[in-house]
Amino acid sequence: MLKNLPRLFLFLLGTILVINLLQAHFTELIFDEAYYWYYSKKLAWGYFDHPPMVAWMIKGSSLFFEGELGVRFMSCLLSASTLIILWMTIDHPKKKEYVPHFFVVAFSMSLLNAYGFFTLPDTPLLFFTALFLYVYKRFIAAPSVILSIVLGVVMAALMYSKYHAVLVIVFVLFSNLKLIRDKYAILAVTISLACYAPHFLWLYEHDFVSIKYHLFERPNQAYDFNKFTLGYLVNLLAIFGLTFPFAYYILYKSKPKDIFSKALTFLTYGVLIFFFISSFSKRVQTQWIIVVSIPMVLLIFNYIIENEKTRKWIYGLGIANIIILLYLRVGLIYEPLFPIVFETHGNKKWVDRLEYDVWDIPVVFENSYRNAPMYEFYSGRKAISLNNIQYRQNQYSIDGSEASVQHKRVFYVTPYTRIAGFAYPLPNGDLFYGEYIDHFESYRRLKVILEKDELDNNLDKTFKMKVFNPYEVDIPLDKLKFGLAYLNDYKEVRDIRKVAASPIDATILVLKSNDTVNFTFKLPKTKMEEPGYFRIGISENDLPYGLNGNNIKLK
């Protein structure tokens, strides 16, 4: 395959690969990368926030290198492979005359550039989107059983990368609805579902926790035009940088000439419109729309080959984009060059200081799936995140990690309570505080179950709930206290109150292993005028209330 690539193409590709490898080695991890590195320590078919592809990639990287490059090596290879696949997808007879233009188009896109070395779920999403389009182009030209199998496997890999991948598949399908009755397409979907079955099984075994969180439990905010819709429009500019006027002009001027170009335009417009509509209900993160970079590289490059004036503008502005991006990339390593304190700055320093104080004592971070894996990565010491009612669930909530620190002496770190003697500054200026707990014991997997997901907002009414103990040990009830968080209509915690919960059977003093105890409780008074939801948490040994119950709608 590489033999058919122009020498200039290979030279520029090799240059970019070397730059990305050096960047990957010398740049400290960002918090999400540390979190996904934590995923990779225990490979599975799924994780709380995402499908498992990003964890598999990091595990693969660790087989070759240690440190940051041991997290990012596969990302660098996939990024280079993405460029090769995009080039192979283009069949314009003059493409070899414009190799530098191709690299300027691709390398000047901000997130496509950044994900050349960062390891995030979007990295494999970009690669498999490019591969999906490449295989699809050959599939529609000459469908066969072999191509159906390959297409099915690639679609599964897409979905193993990120749930947003469903948009890629759906919008390409919308561009060619005849596929619904095509036997080869049906075979491809069947193969894809079969390959994805292990993740479906994982979701089932974990009570569809990922789907529930992303669709129903995720906190939101009241609609704000500046933060939501205007913010989304700014993101549309950011992914293309200085070339954005010409990029969207080319998208507008690109009229589908065949089934494949129709797929490119449907995919691009579909994703942009989908998230534009979403921006009226939630904040749209920039990386959610990054997938349009793949079809846009193809559309822009094919267009500028035929249009000299636009080609000159794209080339000039693209080089300017690249200069800015390379400057910022150096700033990721050398902090004084970057305009703000970024996630890649100063993490080794705060980790070193904390490790110096606690040495090999496990660290329990309150409500921080970001700091816990960052500390563990750079110190090599055990750390977990203990999530409470003010926060959200994450991988630490479902993987049983608390078992590794049970009944041990731990250093408990919190950003909320000032504790004399131990204060640690983060690079962004925030402080967190710590104290030793000699005999740590938590029961965050206790499950509070209410029969209904909607209750009357009546302070005088008595309600029933069950508490299930999934642990292998019995738990004395006197170790447990109950609290209730009131949330607004956007599922943001606004008030936390104690709850006087009593066992229906007053003779029960112990919550036995793998057993349930029934309680009664009343809703406590709140300063909130009209709370939208509540959820119940359990405090064990006077720790903050946990995330033990689901959000219950108040009517």
XYZ file of C-alpha atoms in Angstrom:
555
model
C 0.000 0.000 0.000
C 2.775 2.456 0.932
C 4.579 1.703 -2.335
C 1.780 3.389 -4.271
C 2.035 6.625 -2.296
C 4.017 9.561 -3.755
C 7.422 10.189 -2.184
C 6.388 13.687 -1.145
C 3.328 12.225 0.547
C 5.483 9.753 2.502
C 7.942 12.499 3.461
C 5.211 14.821 4.768
C 3.417 11.934 6.487
C 6.661 10.847 8.159
C 7.351 14.414 9.280
C 3.925 14.694 10.887
C 4.292 11.295 12.526
C 7.648 12.277 14.059
C 6.193 15.580 15.306
C 3.256 13.742 16.875
C 5.503 11.139 18.507
C 7.737 13.838 20.003
C 4.690 15.781 21.167
C 3.192 12.629 22.672
C 6.388 11.934 24.607
C 7.077 15.420 25.985
C 3.516 16.577 26.744
C 2.000 15.708 30.114
C -1.310 13.878 30.066
C -4.591 15.721 30.113
C -7.123 14.563 32.702
C -9.305 12.574 30.305
C -6.262 10.666 29.061
C -5.358 9.750 32.618
C -8.926 8.575 33.170
C -8.816 6.393 30.051
C -5.417 5.085 31.126
C -7.173 3.989 34.292
C -9.694 2.175 32.067
C -6.860 0.280 30.409
C -5.594 -1.159 33.684
C -8.532 -3.556 33.635
C -9.673 -4.355 30.104
C -13.380 -4.897 29.655
C -16.081 -4.783 26.982
C -17.339 -1.473 28.271
C -16.799 1.367 30.716
C -19.063 3.826 32.469
C -18.626 6.745 30.065
C -17.558 5.131 26.794
C -17.183 1.920 24.820
C -13.806 0.212 25.257
C -11.781 1.111 22.138
C -9.811 3.899 23.833
C -8.770 1.525 26.635
C -7.680 -1.110 24.116
C -5.573 1.489 22.303
C -3.806 2.539 25.497
C -3.170 -1.071 26.421
C -1.636 -1.579 22.981
C 0.548 1.513 23.406
C 1.797 0.276 26.780
C 3.167 -2.852 25.147
C 5.744 -0.710 23.331
C 6.453 2.276 25.600
C 6.090 3.574 29.136
C 4.987 6.992 30.346
C 3.039 9.388 28.167
C 4.077 7.664 24.942
C 2.798 4.437 26.467
C -0.638 6.094 26.428
C -0.430 7.848 23.054
C 1.638 5.692 20.720
C -1.336 4.005 19.044
C -3.006 7.383 18.581
C -0.010 8.619 16.599
C -0.163 5.536 14.370
C -3.934 5.781 13.873
C -3.633 9.469 13.013
C -1.058 8.741 10.315
C -3.187 5.855 9.044
C -6.215 8.147 8.869
C -4.339 10.424 6.465
C -3.335 7.450 4.319
C -6.924 6.183 4.141
C -8.260 9.624 3.249
C -5.705 9.907 0.455
C -6.631 6.475 -0.871
C -10.325 7.401 -0.811
C -9.707 10.315 -3.159
C -9.760 9.181 -6.791
C -9.287 12.529 -8.530
C -6.810 12.029 -11.406
C -4.862 15.197 -10.485
C -4.500 14.520 -6.770
C -0.761 13.718 -6.968
C -0.116 17.266 -8.179
C -1.505 18.684 -4.932
C 0.042 16.587 -2.165
C 1.072 19.642 -0.075
C -2.462 21.009 -0.352
C -3.884 17.756 0.980
C -1.709 17.942 4.080
C -2.465 21.621 4.594
C -6.209 20.893 4.441
C -5.986 18.026 6.947
C -3.283 19.312 9.283
C -4.824 22.786 9.566
C -8.058 21.475 11.128
C -7.642 22.161 14.832
C -9.017 18.990 16.402
C -7.821 16.741 13.607
C -4.396 18.155 14.403
C -4.744 17.730 18.182
C -6.018 14.180 17.954
C -2.878 13.327 16.062
C -1.291 12.641 19.461
C -3.933 12.920 22.210
C -5.575 9.626 23.136
C -9.302 10.174 23.439
C -12.341 8.248 22.131
C -12.479 10.649 19.185
C -9.076 9.427 17.953
C -10.286 5.951 16.916
C -13.627 7.502 15.913
C -11.827 9.587 13.276
C -9.775 6.646 12.057
C -12.706 4.262 11.731
C -14.894 6.946 10.138
C -12.263 7.369 7.438
C -11.974 3.591 7.065
C -15.766 3.211 6.997
C -16.070 5.726 4.149
C -13.210 4.078 2.263
C -14.803 0.615 2.510
C -18.280 1.995 1.819
C -17.075 3.606 -1.390
C -15.860 0.244 -2.657
C -18.944 -1.510 -1.317
C -21.375 0.614 -3.331
C -19.198 0.214 -6.436
C -19.052 -3.578 -6.269
C -20.850 -5.181 -3.294
C -19.715 -8.621 -2.229
C -19.816 -10.933 0.755
C -16.204 -10.087 1.630
C -16.860 -6.352 1.554
C -20.036 -6.877 3.594
C -18.037 -8.634 6.297
C -15.342 -5.946 6.274
C -17.942 -3.174 6.382
C -19.714 -4.867 9.284
C -16.499 -5.200 11.275
C -15.607 -1.558 10.624
C -19.069 -0.378 11.733
C -18.659 -2.352 14.952
C -15.220 -0.788 15.479
C -16.815 2.623 14.972
C -19.358 1.891 17.688
C -16.666 0.492 19.973
C -14.936 3.879 19.651
C -17.717 6.221 20.729
C -21.501 6.177 20.883
C -21.628 9.221 18.578
C -20.518 6.860 15.815
C -24.158 5.909 15.352
C -24.631 9.289 13.650
C -22.009 8.388 11.037
C -23.768 5.138 10.176
C -27.296 6.581 10.261
C -26.613 9.613 8.073
C -24.741 7.550 5.494
C -27.730 5.200 5.461
C -30.080 8.161 4.941
C -28.064 9.116 1.880
C -28.788 5.733 0.291
C -32.051 4.262 1.598
C -31.924 1.467 -0.978
C -29.471 -0.213 1.380
C -32.395 -1.142 3.638
C -33.398 -3.856 1.163
C -29.884 -4.731 -0.029
C -28.864 -8.257 0.981
C -25.200 -7.303 1.236
C -26.009 -4.319 3.444
C -28.198 -6.501 5.653
C -25.311 -8.953 5.973
C -22.980 -6.075 6.950
C -25.384 -4.931 9.680
C -25.751 -8.506 10.939
C -21.967 -8.893 11.151
C -21.721 -5.544 12.926
C -24.325 -6.447 15.538
C -22.657 -9.805 16.133
C -19.297 -8.106 16.695
C -20.913 -5.548 19.000
C -22.777 -8.184 21.017
C -20.150 -8.327 23.817
C -20.720 -4.639 24.526
C -24.498 -5.113 24.510
C -23.994 -7.910 27.035
C -21.759 -5.665 29.161
C -24.441 -2.960 29.139
C -27.076 -5.487 30.195
C -24.917 -6.833 33.012
C -24.315 -3.285 34.270
C -27.971 -2.247 34.108
C -27.356 -0.057 31.026
C -25.553 2.408 33.273
C -23.859 4.240 30.373
C -27.080 4.741 28.432
C -28.980 5.846 31.517
C -26.332 8.389 32.414
C -25.899 9.934 28.976
C -29.617 10.082 28.172
C -31.296 10.618 31.537
C -28.964 11.324 34.456
C -26.535 13.852 33.011
C -26.924 17.314 34.637
C -27.848 20.196 32.361
C -28.528 23.913 32.649
C -31.329 26.289 31.787
C -31.095 27.354 28.151
C -28.656 30.195 27.625
C -28.250 31.397 24.045
C -24.662 32.528 24.554
C -23.511 29.292 26.189
C -25.589 26.889 24.120
C -26.420 27.959 20.574
C -23.878 30.752 20.155
C -21.273 28.511 21.760
C -22.102 25.828 19.222
C -21.686 28.293 16.347
C -18.292 29.320 17.738
C -17.341 25.628 17.788
C -18.206 25.433 14.092
C -15.611 28.101 13.436
C -13.034 26.631 15.801
C -12.757 23.247 14.082
C -11.630 24.914 10.834
C -9.848 27.967 12.213
C -9.025 30.707 9.694
C -10.240 28.610 6.759
C -13.807 28.377 8.110
C -15.447 30.796 5.570
C -14.084 28.782 2.659
C -14.748 25.426 4.313
C -18.454 26.155 4.708
C -18.612 27.814 1.304
C -17.214 24.622 -0.226
C -19.738 22.548 1.710
C -22.524 24.754 0.362
C -21.198 24.537 -3.206
C -20.609 20.779 -3.097
C -23.429 19.173 -5.026
C -23.529 15.369 -4.877
C -22.427 13.862 -8.188
C -22.731 10.234 -7.142
C -23.829 8.043 -4.235
C -20.531 8.441 -2.389
C -20.359 12.237 -2.563
C -23.990 12.248 -1.457
C -22.935 10.254 1.602
C -20.243 12.852 2.395
C -22.683 15.768 2.253
C -25.423 13.902 4.144
C -22.967 12.959 6.859
C -21.639 16.497 7.233
C -24.977 18.276 7.127
C -26.587 15.604 9.283
C -24.084 15.943 12.131
C -24.081 19.758 11.967
C -27.884 20.008 11.967
C -28.294 17.335 14.647
C -26.054 19.172 17.098
C -27.478 22.570 16.114
C -30.881 21.295 17.227
C -29.265 19.800 20.337
C -27.785 23.202 21.188
C -31.268 24.417 22.139
C -31.366 21.932 25.018
C -27.736 21.373 26.042
C -24.185 22.642 25.631
C -22.521 21.001 22.658
C -18.858 20.189 23.193
C -16.489 20.919 20.319
C -15.324 17.319 19.979
C -18.895 16.119 19.427
C -18.811 17.528 15.907
C -15.219 16.601 15.103
C -16.338 13.678 12.950
C -17.312 16.111 10.161
C -13.588 16.759 9.677
C -13.268 13.455 7.805
C -15.827 14.046 5.018
C -14.827 17.719 4.900
C -11.197 16.857 4.088
C -12.484 14.926 1.073
C -14.952 17.610 -0.008
C -12.500 20.492 0.387
C -9.592 18.771 -1.327
C -11.633 17.648 -4.325
C -13.068 21.146 -4.659
C -9.785 23.083 -4.515
C -8.219 20.883 -7.191
C -10.755 22.313 -9.625
C -10.895 25.883 -8.258
C -7.594 27.744 -8.298
C -8.715 30.913 -6.493
C -10.224 29.007 -3.555
C -7.196 26.710 -3.558
C -4.864 29.665 -2.957
C -6.995 30.979 -0.093
C -7.275 27.572 1.575
C -3.545 26.973 1.183
C -2.508 30.351 2.599
C -4.960 30.408 5.494
C -4.296 26.735 6.176
C -0.567 27.389 6.588
C -1.410 30.248 8.961
C -3.602 27.821 10.917
C -0.751 25.331 11.099
C 1.705 27.933 12.377
C -0.724 28.922 15.150
C -1.426 25.292 16.044
C 2.275 24.393 16.163
C 2.928 27.375 18.426
C 0.157 26.233 20.765
C 1.472 22.679 20.664
C 4.868 23.886 21.855
C 2.981 25.766 24.574
C 1.441 22.509 25.745
C 4.966 21.457 26.705
C 6.495 24.835 27.622
C 3.884 26.597 29.746
C 5.024 30.260 29.252
C 4.112 30.090 25.544
C 0.520 29.004 26.163
C -2.059 31.785 26.732
C -3.682 30.016 29.731
C -2.835 27.359 32.317
C -3.842 24.152 30.554
C -4.365 20.577 31.685
C -0.904 19.559 30.470
C 0.783 22.005 32.835
C 1.975 21.238 36.345
C 0.420 17.847 37.038
C 3.737 16.162 37.793
C 4.506 18.888 40.344
C 1.360 18.542 42.444
C 1.547 14.753 42.223
C 5.178 14.793 43.399
C 4.327 17.040 46.346
C 1.388 14.904 47.447
C 3.356 11.678 47.040
C 6.207 13.152 49.079
C 3.822 13.631 52.019
C 1.817 10.388 51.850
C 4.409 8.040 50.258
C 2.823 4.624 49.707
C -0.431 5.307 51.575
C -3.449 5.019 49.214
C -5.126 8.317 48.354
C -8.911 8.662 48.258
C -9.961 11.694 46.210
C -13.424 12.993 46.937
C -15.366 13.558 43.716
C -12.469 13.559 41.259
C -12.226 10.987 38.514
C -9.711 13.458 37.050
C -7.199 13.803 39.882
C -7.307 10.185 41.070
C -5.992 8.608 37.827
C -3.584 11.511 37.252
C -2.062 10.905 40.682
C -1.899 7.152 40.125
C -0.316 7.542 36.681
C 2.519 9.851 37.741
C 3.135 8.420 41.219
C 2.552 4.736 40.594
C 0.630 4.709 43.905
C -2.923 3.537 44.508
C -5.676 6.161 44.272
C -9.436 6.083 43.826
C -12.270 8.564 43.471
C -15.005 8.293 46.101
C -18.059 9.915 44.563
C -20.793 11.508 46.631
C -24.229 12.988 46.225
C -22.904 16.349 45.004
C -21.098 14.748 42.054
C -21.818 12.179 39.378
C -21.159 8.515 38.828
C -18.141 7.401 36.804
C -15.967 4.323 36.318
C -14.937 4.351 39.979
C -18.619 3.912 40.891
C -19.000 0.556 39.149
C -15.609 -1.161 39.134
C -15.332 -2.068 42.804
C -12.194 0.040 43.225
C -13.150 0.965 46.800
C -12.373 -2.634 47.816
C -8.657 -1.922 47.337
C -8.640 0.624 50.178
C -11.091 -0.965 52.630
C -9.903 -1.084 56.272
C -6.591 0.547 55.331
C -4.982 3.784 56.381
C -5.692 6.265 53.596
C -5.133 9.920 52.849
C -8.512 11.495 52.147
C -8.421 14.463 49.768
C -11.305 16.895 49.328
C -11.783 20.221 47.517
C -14.650 21.235 49.826
C -13.474 21.214 53.451
C -10.534 23.154 54.826
C -8.429 20.731 56.855
C -5.581 22.187 58.884
C -2.115 21.017 57.963
C -2.511 19.734 54.422
C -3.341 22.061 51.538
C -2.277 21.401 47.955
C -2.464 23.933 45.119
C -3.428 22.775 41.645
C -1.912 24.476 38.568
C -5.156 26.405 37.935
C -5.006 27.979 41.407
C -7.572 25.732 43.105
C -6.730 24.122 46.424
C -7.534 20.707 47.788
C -7.146 19.568 51.355
C -6.217 16.261 52.945
C -6.320 14.264 56.155
C -5.418 10.753 57.236
C -8.122 8.200 58.021
C -6.658 5.282 59.946
C -9.364 2.698 59.237
C -11.197 3.568 56.029
C -14.515 1.870 55.352
C -17.053 2.779 52.681
C -20.131 1.157 51.177
C -20.742 3.191 48.040
C -22.318 0.259 46.190
C -25.322 0.133 48.519
C -28.391 0.577 46.352
C -31.442 2.627 47.325
C -34.515 1.431 45.435
C -37.872 3.210 45.188
C -40.742 1.452 43.484
C -41.753 4.558 41.520
C -39.644 7.021 39.534
C -42.070 9.870 40.306
C -43.449 10.895 43.715
C -45.682 13.620 45.154
C -43.900 16.583 46.691
C -45.678 16.104 50.005
C -43.730 16.627 53.232
C -46.394 14.905 55.325
C -46.561 11.723 53.296
C -44.591 8.610 54.253
C -42.778 6.801 51.455
C -41.140 3.399 51.278
C -37.724 2.458 49.973
C -35.455 -0.577 49.910
C -31.733 -0.703 50.542
C -29.857 -3.562 48.894
C -26.462 -4.726 50.139
C -24.347 -6.204 47.296
C -21.299 -6.751 49.521
C -20.098 -10.062 50.911
C -20.232 -8.686 54.457
C -23.113 -7.739 56.742
C -23.404 -4.030 57.533
C -24.656 -2.755 60.911
C -27.416 -0.207 60.375
C -25.945 2.111 63.000
C -23.056 2.766 60.605
C -25.465 4.236 58.057
C -27.104 7.649 57.858
C -29.431 8.850 55.127
C -29.513 12.120 53.251
C -31.511 13.568 50.393
C -30.380 15.914 47.650
C -32.918 18.185 46.001
C -32.212 18.902 42.353
C -33.661 21.482 40.003
C -35.374 20.605 36.715
C -31.947 20.353 35.092
C -30.740 17.765 37.646
C -28.314 20.113 39.352
C -27.977 19.591 43.124
C -29.265 22.643 44.959
C -29.892 21.487 48.543
C -28.869 18.528 50.734
C -30.834 17.506 53.814
C -30.768 14.777 56.433
C -33.442 12.103 56.196
C -34.900 10.226 59.125
C -35.221 6.771 57.549
C -36.464 3.942 59.751
C -36.572 0.189 59.115
C -40.136 -1.052 58.804
C -39.103 -3.949 61.012
C -37.548 -2.236 64.036
C -35.913 -5.470 65.169
C -33.548 -5.483 62.192
C -30.156 -4.152 63.226
C -27.989 -5.475 60.382
C -28.204 -5.221 56.602
C -27.139 -8.707 55.630
C -24.969 -9.571 52.640
C -26.904 -9.727 49.353
C -30.096 -8.913 51.198
C -32.589 -6.038 51.348
C -34.067 -3.994 54.192
C -37.254 -1.955 53.815
C -37.346 1.587 55.183
C -39.858 4.406 55.494
C -38.983 8.073 55.148
C -40.480 11.509 54.645
C -39.248 14.273 52.386
C -37.373 16.871 54.470
C -38.015 20.603 54.231
C -35.989 22.512 51.665
C -35.265 26.139 50.845
C -35.870 25.389 47.190
C -39.202 26.721 45.969
C -39.947 24.047 43.392
C -37.444 21.187 43.367
C -37.676 19.085 40.243
C -36.027 15.880 41.472
C -34.532 14.273 44.530
C -32.142 11.421 45.143
C -31.237 9.606 48.332
C -27.694 8.988 49.491
C -26.165 6.985 52.312
C -23.385 8.188 54.592
C -21.287 5.381 56.023
C -19.027 6.123 58.984
C -19.807 9.854 58.639
C -18.457 10.111 55.089
C -20.388 12.445 52.732
C -23.638 10.994 51.375
C -23.041 8.686 48.428
C -24.718 8.279 45.043
C -26.913 5.400 46.127
C -30.294 6.278 44.623
C -31.583 7.321 41.211
C -33.071 10.721 40.447
C -36.766 10.662 41.343
C -39.138 13.160 39.730
C -41.226 15.314 42.070
C -44.723 16.218 40.935
